């Protein structure tokens, strides 16, 4: 017995201390209350009344603003490869109240999903598609309240011969 206590005495003492701590923290003497339950019961959960804040009304009015909706008219005319097109002639962004917003042309992708940079966006808001095919325009619109929406528009571009143009 002495040999067992010499070899495993520290381990047995550590287990006994661990059991005591667990009982003290969670159980208590009557088995119903431990230290954690007693301190948890003393802390009352508080409720936050957000309507008391001064800027809550501003937040409500900003959140009630309608989100912008994008309208595109690329399908109404035939686009021809190699010609310049002004983006704002084909795309408008407005909310249901009629207020118009600026939009951002984020990317122009070809049919394989590659980004078209050389003939995609230009500084003056013009688009020029080098080849015929179907392109995808990725556009972001946000209103003054910060509501942002992203759209993808498919644009079909024809060759000059298909559209009846010269060449």
CSV table of N, CA, C and O in Angstrom, one decimal, residues 2 12 31 38 76 81 93 102 112 118 123 125 138 143 159:
chain,number,residue,atom,x,y,z
A,2,UNK,N,2.0,1.2,0.8
A,2,UNK,CA,2.9,2.3,0.8
A,2,UNK,C,3.5,2.6,-0.6
A,2,UNK,O,3.7,3.7,-1.0
A,12,UNK,N,-3.4,10.8,-7.3
A,12,UNK,CA,-4.7,10.6,-6.5
A,12,UNK,C,-5.0,12.0,-5.8
A,12,UNK,O,-6.2,12.4,-5.8
A,31,UNK,N,-26.5,20.0,-3.5
A,31,UNK,CA,-26.6,19.5,-4.8
A,31,UNK,C,-27.4,20.3,-5.8
A,31,UNK,O,-27.6,20.0,-6.9
A,38,UNK,N,-25.0,30.3,-8.2
A,38,UNK,CA,-25.3,31.4,-7.3
A,38,UNK,C,-24.9,32.7,-7.9
A,38,UNK,O,-25.7,33.7,-7.9
A,76,UNK,N,-33.4,46.1,-76.6
A,76,UNK,CA,-34.2,46.9,-77.5
A,76,UNK,C,-33.5,47.2,-78.8
A,76,UNK,O,-34.2,47.5,-79.8
A,81,UNK,N,-20.4,44.9,-82.8
A,81,UNK,CA,-19.0,44.9,-82.4
A,81,UNK,C,-18.2,46.0,-83.0
A,81,UNK,O,-18.4,46.3,-84.2
A,93,UNK,N,-30.8,53.7,-63.0
A,93,UNK,CA,-31.0,53.2,-61.7
A,93,UNK,C,-31.9,54.2,-60.9
A,93,UNK,O,-31.6,55.4,-60.8
A,102,UNK,N,-26.6,57.0,-59.2
A,102,UNK,CA,-25.4,56.6,-60.1
A,102,UNK,C,-25.2,55.1,-59.9
A,102,UNK,O,-25.5,54.5,-58.8
A,112,UNK,N,-16.8,33.3,-71.8
A,112,UNK,CA,-16.0,32.3,-71.1
A,112,UNK,C,-15.8,32.7,-69.6
A,112,UNK,O,-15.2,31.9,-68.8
A,118,UNK,N,-9.6,45.7,-71.9
A,118,UNK,CA,-9.1,46.6,-72.9
A,118,UNK,C,-10.3,47.3,-73.6
A,118,UNK,O,-10.2,48.5,-73.9
A,123,UNK,N,-13.0,55.7,-69.4
A,123,UNK,CA,-13.2,56.8,-68.5
A,123,UNK,C,-14.4,57.6,-68.7
A,123,UNK,O,-15.0,58.2,-67.8
A,125,UNK,N,-17.4,56.6,-69.7
A,125,UNK,CA,-18.6,55.9,-69.6
A,125,UNK,C,-19.0,55.2,-70.9
A,125,UNK,O,-20.2,54.9,-71.1
A,138,UNK,N,-21.5,43.4,-64.9
A,138,UNK,CA,-21.7,43.3,-63.5
A,138,UNK,C,-21.8,44.8,-63.0
A,138,UNK,O,-20.8,45.5,-63.1
A,143,UNK,N,-27.9,53.4,-52.9
A,143,UNK,CA,-28.6,54.7,-52.7
A,143,UNK,C,-27.9,55.5,-51.6
A,143,UNK,O,-26.9,55.0,-51.0
A,159,UNK,N,-22.1,40.8,-85.1
A,159,UNK,CA,-21.1,41.2,-86.0
A,159,UNK,C,-21.7,42.3,-86.9
A,159,UNK,O,-22.9,42.4,-87.0
